[in-house]
Amino acid sequence: MRISKFRRYTSRENADIIVGWLVLWTIAFIGTREGLYFAVQER
């Protein structure tokens, strides 16, 4: 019972962390893509 409770809590925490990282990576990816696009446009 203790292990299952810990596992459920950990999985929920991991879900929040994964969602947070996905958001951060998406923002970073879009920002980098726009930065590269503008850099290419500058040339």
mmCIF file of C-alpha atoms in Angstrom:
data_model
loop_
_atom_site.group_PDB
_atom_site.id
_atom_site.type_symbol
_atom_site.label_atom_id
_atom_site.label_comp_id
_atom_site.label_asym_id
_atom_site.label_seq_id
_atom_site.Cartn_x
_atom_site.Cartn_y
_atom_site.Cartn_z
ATOM 1 C CA MET A 1 0.000 0.000 0.000
ATOM 2 C CA ARG A 2 2.839 2.362 0.868
ATOM 3 C CA ILE A 3 4.636 1.603 -2.410
ATOM 4 C CA SER A 4 1.497 2.058 -4.541
ATOM 5 C CA LYS A 5 0.738 5.382 -2.838
ATOM 6 C CA PHE A 6 4.337 6.542 -3.421
ATOM 7 C CA ARG A 7 4.222 5.377 -7.033
ATOM 8 C CA ARG A 8 0.945 7.209 -7.687
ATOM 9 C CA TYR A 9 2.350 10.411 -6.137
ATOM 10 C CA THR A 10 5.560 10.058 -8.155
ATOM 11 C CA SER A 11 3.697 9.451 -11.428
ATOM 12 C CA ARG A 12 1.566 12.548 -10.825
ATOM 13 C CA GLU A 13 4.688 14.603 -10.055
ATOM 14 C CA ASN A 14 6.397 13.245 -13.168
ATOM 15 C CA ALA A 15 3.362 14.187 -15.273
ATOM 16 C CA ASP A 16 3.577 17.791 -14.046
ATOM 17 C CA ILE A 17 7.336 17.865 -14.676
ATOM 18 C CA ILE A 18 6.942 16.376 -18.175
ATOM 19 C CA VAL A 19 4.215 18.905 -19.062
ATOM 20 C CA GLY A 20 6.377 21.738 -17.769
ATOM 21 C CA TRP A 21 9.386 20.548 -19.784
ATOM 22 C CA LEU A 22 7.255 20.150 -22.924
ATOM 23 C CA VAL A 23 6.065 23.749 -22.581
ATOM 24 C CA LEU A 24 9.619 25.001 -22.015
ATOM 25 C CA TRP A 25 11.001 23.002 -24.952
ATOM 26 C CA THR A 26 8.164 24.188 -27.221
ATOM 27 C CA ILE A 27 8.845 27.835 -26.344
ATOM 28 C CA ALA A 28 12.599 27.343 -26.785
ATOM 29 C CA PHE A 29 12.086 25.505 -30.097
ATOM 30 C CA ILE A 30 9.782 28.201 -31.490
ATOM 31 C CA GLY A 31 12.104 30.964 -30.273
ATOM 32 C CA THR A 32 15.136 29.256 -31.817
ATOM 33 C CA ARG A 33 13.312 28.619 -35.087
ATOM 34 C CA GLU A 34 12.210 32.252 -35.327
ATOM 35 C CA GLY A 35 15.744 33.379 -34.419
ATOM 36 C CA LEU A 36 17.264 31.207 -37.157
ATOM 37 C CA TYR A 37 14.605 32.340 -39.628
ATOM 38 C CA PHE A 38 15.371 36.001 -38.955
ATOM 39 C CA ALA A 39 19.119 35.292 -39.106
ATOM 40 C CA VAL A 40 18.629 33.737 -42.555
ATOM 41 C CA GLN A 41 16.421 36.647 -43.616
ATOM 42 C CA GLU A 42 19.152 39.084 -42.522
ATOM 43 C CA ARG A 43 21.518 37.479 -45.027
#
